[in-house]
Amino acid sequence: CEEIEFSQLIFREDFLHDSYFGGRLHGQIATEELHFGEGVHRKAFRSKVMRGLLPVFEPGHACVLKVHNAVAYGTRNNDELVQRNYKLAAQECYVQNTARHYAKIYAAEAQPLEGFGEVPEIIPIFLIHRPENNIPYATVEEELIGEFVKYSIRDGKEINFLRRESEAGQKCCTFQHWVYQKTSGGLLVTDMQGEESSLTRAPRMLCTWNVPGDGERGRGRSLLGAFKYLSQWKVLLMSHHKQGVTKEPKIASQGE
């Protein structure tokens, strides 16, 4: 078990440019030693709340703690690495919670649409400080229990050998395009994944925010550029279908 300080990202009226970490709580968590994935950029560890994080999490609540791989070997009392550790963890909170805020706006706009049904929700993510840990800053969020599914950013289908279509995947894809248009290409929701059986808690979505100083700025620009091309292709394809054209339009590839 380890003592932690737990903080929530709080948005003011101008939520894109005015936010701060507040609502601090002190508590204790128990984290498994072995990570269970999360890919290239971060490691994920299962954790359990032991005490002190009410009303956000009850004692015994299952969570996922994440550490960015850029500081996976610890900070070793290096002030520069500590600052980088903090910046990366804070950025994860900002990006995911910003997307969560957009998801609420999306839900409000979709609610009046007849037959649209439930809207995917992005779960909140929190910043924690572990003063006795070699990697003092990390993020924590609720653990999703159930069948975990990743969705393609191209068509919303499941990313597995079955490539199944689902209502959840299509809604994720629709939300992704909605955010991209709403932010004039500034925010791209990527790596769409979650528990399909419970849309009130999932899918969980990670994002790339195209801002100066972003540690993954190059990757973000590349993804945004590719998605912009894909969005333009879809708009053009839809316009051709409306005109009764069944043949897919030819679009020149980069460099032609």
Short mmCIF file of C-alpha atoms in Angstrom, two decimals:
data_model
loop_
_atom_site.label_atom_id
_atom_site.label_comp_id
_atom_site.label_asym_id
_atom_site.label_seq_id
_atom_site.Cartn_x
_atom_site.Cartn_y
_atom_site.Cartn_z
CA CYS A 1 0.00 0.00 0.00
CA GLU A 2 1.10 3.57 -0.57
CA GLU A 3 -0.13 6.98 0.48
CA ILE A 4 -1.30 9.24 -2.34
CA GLU A 5 -2.61 12.72 -2.99
CA PHE A 6 -5.51 12.57 -5.44
CA SER A 7 -6.50 15.57 -7.61
CA GLN A 8 -9.32 16.29 -10.04
CA LEU A 9 -8.99 18.48 -13.11
CA ILE A 10 -11.55 21.25 -12.77
CA PHE A 11 -12.66 23.26 -15.79
CA ARG A 12 -13.78 26.87 -15.66
CA GLU A 13 -16.17 28.42 -18.20
CA ASP A 14 -13.54 28.54 -20.96
CA PHE A 15 -12.74 24.87 -20.51
CA LEU A 16 -10.21 24.67 -23.35
CA HIS A 17 -7.92 27.32 -21.87
CA ASP A 18 -8.81 27.64 -18.19
CA SER A 19 -8.51 24.62 -15.90
CA TYR A 20 -6.73 23.66 -12.69
CA PHE A 21 -6.16 20.70 -10.40
CA GLY A 22 -8.30 20.93 -7.28
CA GLY A 23 -10.56 18.89 -5.03
CA ARG A 24 -7.51 17.25 -3.48
CA LEU A 25 -8.01 14.13 -1.41
CA HIS A 26 -5.54 12.09 0.62
CA GLY A 27 -5.85 8.33 0.60
CA GLN A 28 -4.19 4.97 0.23
CA ILE A 29 -4.10 2.51 -2.68
CA ALA A 30 -2.67 -0.96 -3.24
CA THR A 31 -1.16 -1.52 -6.69
CA GLU A 32 -0.13 -4.80 -8.32
CA GLU A 33 3.55 -5.05 -9.24
CA LEU A 34 3.05 -6.45 -12.74
CA HIS A 35 1.55 -4.25 -15.44
CA PHE A 36 -1.06 -5.64 -17.84
CA GLY A 37 -0.46 -3.58 -20.93
CA GLU A 38 -1.54 -0.27 -22.43
CA GLY A 39 0.82 -0.40 -25.35
CA VAL A 40 3.78 1.66 -26.44
CA HIS A 41 3.25 4.91 -24.57
CA ARG A 42 2.18 3.86 -21.06
CA LYS A 43 2.02 0.96 -18.63
CA ALA A 44 -1.16 0.10 -16.77
CA PHE A 45 -1.39 -1.49 -13.31
CA ARG A 46 -4.43 -2.75 -11.45
CA SER A 47 -5.00 -0.90 -8.19
CA LYS A 48 -7.49 -1.02 -5.36
CA VAL A 49 -8.60 1.89 -3.21
CA MET A 50 -7.94 1.16 0.45
CA ARG A 51 -9.20 4.36 2.07
CA GLY A 52 -9.63 8.10 1.79
CA LEU A 53 -10.94 8.83 -1.73
CA LEU A 54 -14.62 9.38 -0.96
CA PRO A 55 -16.86 10.50 -2.60
CA VAL A 56 -15.07 9.70 -5.90
CA PHE A 57 -14.12 6.09 -5.09
CA GLU A 58 -15.35 3.80 -2.32
CA PRO A 59 -12.86 1.65 -0.37
CA GLY A 60 -12.26 -1.55 -2.35
CA HIS A 61 -13.01 0.11 -5.69
CA ALA A 62 -11.02 -1.37 -8.61
CA CYS A 63 -8.96 1.18 -10.55
CA VAL A 64 -6.26 1.33 -13.20
CA LEU A 65 -3.06 3.25 -12.50
CA LYS A 66 -1.03 4.38 -15.52
CA VAL A 67 2.57 5.50 -15.85
CA HIS A 68 3.98 6.99 -19.03
CA ASN A 69 6.82 4.95 -20.51
CA ALA A 70 8.99 8.06 -20.86
CA VAL A 71 9.61 7.84 -17.10
CA ALA A 72 9.01 4.10 -16.65
CA TYR A 73 12.40 3.60 -14.95
CA GLY A 74 11.84 6.29 -12.36
CA THR A 75 12.99 9.84 -11.78
CA ARG A 76 15.92 9.00 -9.47
CA ASN A 77 15.56 12.32 -7.63
CA ASN A 78 16.24 14.17 -10.88
CA ASP A 79 14.23 17.42 -10.78
CA GLU A 80 14.01 17.62 -14.56
CA LEU A 81 12.61 14.08 -14.78
CA VAL A 82 10.17 14.81 -11.94
CA GLN A 83 8.86 17.81 -13.88
CA ARG A 84 8.58 15.72 -17.04
CA ASN A 85 6.77 13.02 -15.06
CA TYR A 86 4.29 15.61 -13.76
CA LYS A 87 3.80 17.22 -17.17
CA LEU A 88 3.04 13.91 -18.89
CA ALA A 89 0.57 12.80 -16.19
CA ALA A 90 -1.14 16.21 -16.14
CA GLN A 91 -1.39 16.18 -19.92
CA GLU A 92 -3.06 12.75 -19.88
CA CYS A 93 -5.66 14.16 -17.47
CA TYR A 94 -6.21 17.29 -19.54
CA VAL A 95 -6.66 15.46 -22.83
CA GLN A 96 -9.00 12.71 -21.63
CA ASN A 97 -11.11 15.00 -19.45
CA THR A 98 -11.36 17.56 -22.26
CA ALA A 99 -12.67 14.82 -24.53
CA ARG A 100 -15.06 13.79 -21.73
CA HIS A 101 -16.37 17.36 -21.65
CA TYR A 102 -16.98 17.24 -25.39
CA ALA A 103 -18.76 13.90 -24.94
CA LYS A 104 -21.24 15.60 -22.60
CA ILE A 105 -21.93 18.28 -25.23
CA TYR A 106 -22.32 15.55 -27.85
CA ALA A 107 -24.78 13.68 -25.61
CA ALA A 108 -26.86 16.82 -25.11
CA GLU A 109 -27.04 17.38 -28.88
CA ALA A 110 -27.83 13.73 -29.63
CA GLN A 111 -30.50 13.33 -26.93
CA PRO A 112 -33.35 14.95 -28.93
CA LEU A 113 -32.67 12.67 -31.93
CA GLU A 114 -35.35 10.00 -32.06
CA GLY A 115 -34.02 6.48 -31.74
CA PHE A 116 -30.39 7.50 -31.17
CA GLY A 117 -30.29 5.73 -27.81
CA GLU A 118 -27.47 5.82 -25.32
CA VAL A 119 -24.39 7.91 -26.00
CA PRO A 120 -20.85 6.65 -25.28
CA GLU A 121 -19.34 8.20 -22.18
CA ILE A 122 -15.66 8.88 -21.59
CA ILE A 123 -14.75 8.00 -18.03
CA PRO A 124 -12.88 10.62 -15.95
CA ILE A 125 -9.19 10.31 -15.20
CA PHE A 126 -7.40 11.72 -12.13
CA LEU A 127 -3.89 12.86 -11.21
CA ILE A 128 -2.18 11.23 -8.24
CA HIS A 129 1.01 12.11 -6.42
CA ARG A 130 2.90 9.28 -4.68
CA PRO A 131 5.60 11.01 -2.59
CA GLU A 132 7.38 7.78 -1.63
CA ASN A 133 7.40 6.30 -5.13
CA ASN A 134 10.29 6.49 -7.58
CA ILE A 135 7.75 7.64 -10.19
CA PRO A 136 5.78 10.13 -8.09
CA TYR A 137 3.13 11.23 -10.61
CA ALA A 138 0.64 8.93 -12.33
CA THR A 139 -2.98 8.83 -13.40
CA VAL A 140 -5.80 6.68 -12.07
CA GLU A 141 -9.23 5.86 -13.42
CA GLU A 142 -12.02 3.35 -12.87
CA GLU A 143 -11.33 -0.17 -14.13
CA LEU A 144 -13.83 -1.29 -16.73
CA ILE A 145 -15.07 -4.83 -16.10
CA GLY A 146 -16.29 -6.88 -19.03
CA GLU A 147 -15.36 -7.57 -22.64
CA PHE A 148 -12.83 -4.91 -23.62
CA VAL A 149 -13.08 -3.88 -27.27
CA LYS A 150 -11.03 -1.57 -29.48
CA TYR A 151 -12.70 0.21 -32.37
CA SER A 152 -11.23 1.27 -35.71
CA ILE A 153 -10.97 5.01 -36.34
CA ARG A 154 -11.84 4.31 -39.99
CA ASP A 155 -15.21 2.61 -39.73
CA GLY A 156 -15.97 1.89 -36.07
CA LYS A 157 -15.55 -1.88 -36.49
CA GLU A 158 -13.87 -3.98 -33.81
CA ILE A 159 -10.11 -4.27 -34.17
CA ASN A 160 -9.79 -8.06 -34.11
CA PHE A 161 -10.00 -10.95 -36.54
CA LEU A 162 -13.81 -10.85 -36.49
CA ARG A 163 -14.05 -7.17 -37.50
CA ARG A 164 -17.61 -7.08 -36.19
CA GLU A 165 -19.82 -4.05 -36.55
CA SER A 166 -21.63 -2.76 -33.48
CA GLU A 167 -23.83 0.12 -32.45
CA ALA A 168 -21.22 1.18 -29.89
CA GLY A 169 -18.47 1.22 -32.50
CA GLN A 170 -20.53 3.25 -34.96
CA LYS A 171 -21.42 5.75 -32.24
CA CYS A 172 -17.75 6.05 -31.29
CA CYS A 173 -16.84 6.73 -34.91
CA THR A 174 -19.64 9.31 -35.20
CA PHE A 175 -18.45 11.02 -32.02
CA GLN A 176 -14.90 11.08 -33.34
CA HIS A 177 -15.94 12.89 -36.52
CA TRP A 178 -18.21 15.22 -34.52
CA VAL A 179 -15.33 16.29 -32.24
CA TYR A 180 -13.00 16.75 -35.20
CA GLN A 181 -15.53 19.06 -36.89
CA LYS A 182 -16.49 20.82 -33.64
CA THR A 183 -12.86 21.77 -32.95
CA SER A 184 -12.05 22.64 -36.58
CA GLY A 185 -9.55 19.80 -36.70
CA GLY A 186 -7.88 20.65 -33.38
CA LEU A 187 -8.84 17.56 -31.38
CA LEU A 188 -8.77 13.98 -32.59
CA VAL A 189 -10.10 11.17 -30.40
CA THR A 190 -7.92 8.11 -31.03
CA ASP A 191 -7.50 4.56 -29.76
CA MET A 192 -11.22 4.14 -29.17
CA GLN A 193 -11.80 1.32 -26.74
CA GLY A 194 -14.06 0.24 -23.94
CA GLU A 195 -16.68 -2.16 -22.64
CA GLU A 196 -19.38 -2.46 -25.27
CA SER A 197 -21.95 -3.96 -22.91
CA SER A 198 -22.19 -0.84 -20.77
CA LEU A 199 -22.40 2.40 -22.72
CA THR A 200 -23.05 4.37 -19.56
CA ARG A 201 -19.45 3.75 -18.50
CA ALA A 202 -17.77 3.10 -21.81
CA PRO A 203 -16.21 3.22 -24.36
CA ARG A 204 -13.17 4.80 -22.84
CA MET A 205 -11.28 7.00 -25.27
CA LEU A 206 -7.77 8.32 -25.37
CA CYS A 207 -6.95 11.41 -27.36
CA THR A 208 -4.25 13.33 -29.13
CA TRP A 209 -4.43 17.07 -28.62
CA ASN A 210 -2.54 19.11 -31.19
CA VAL A 211 -1.01 21.82 -28.98
CA PRO A 212 2.50 23.33 -28.77
CA GLY A 213 4.65 21.53 -26.24
CA ASP A 214 2.80 18.26 -26.61
CA GLY A 215 5.21 15.41 -25.94
CA GLU A 216 3.60 13.47 -28.80
CA ARG A 217 3.17 16.47 -31.10
CA GLY A 218 4.72 14.74 -34.11
CA ARG A 219 2.48 11.71 -33.68
CA GLY A 220 -0.51 13.99 -33.13
CA ARG A 221 0.11 15.96 -36.32
CA SER A 222 0.51 12.75 -38.29
CA LEU A 223 -2.77 11.34 -36.98
CA LEU A 224 -4.60 14.61 -37.50
CA GLY A 225 -3.32 14.83 -41.06
CA ALA A 226 -4.38 11.27 -41.86
CA PHE A 227 -7.79 11.75 -40.28
CA LYS A 228 -8.33 15.02 -42.15
CA TYR A 229 -7.68 13.14 -45.40
CA LEU A 230 -10.06 10.36 -44.33
CA SER A 231 -12.79 12.85 -43.38
CA GLN A 232 -12.51 14.64 -46.71
CA TRP A 233 -12.74 11.29 -48.50
CA LYS A 234 -15.89 10.33 -46.58
CA VAL A 235 -17.57 13.68 -47.32
CA LEU A 236 -16.74 13.33 -51.01
CA LEU A 237 -17.94 9.71 -51.06
CA MET A 238 -21.24 10.63 -49.39
CA SER A 239 -21.82 13.44 -51.89
CA HIS A 240 -21.27 11.00 -54.76
CA HIS A 241 -23.72 8.50 -53.24
CA LYS A 242 -26.34 11.25 -52.92
CA GLN A 243 -25.92 11.95 -56.62
CA GLY A 244 -26.49 8.26 -57.37
CA VAL A 245 -22.86 7.48 -58.20
CA THR A 246 -21.91 4.01 -57.05
CA LYS A 247 -18.27 4.05 -58.15
CA GLU A 248 -15.88 5.30 -55.47
CA PRO A 249 -14.20 8.60 -56.46
CA LYS A 250 -10.49 8.53 -57.21
CA ILE A 251 -8.47 10.67 -54.82
CA ALA A 252 -4.84 11.35 -55.53
CA SER A 253 -2.45 9.93 -52.98
CA GLN A 254 0.18 12.12 -51.34
CA GLY A 255 2.92 13.03 -53.77
CA GLU A 256 0.87 12.54 -56.94
#
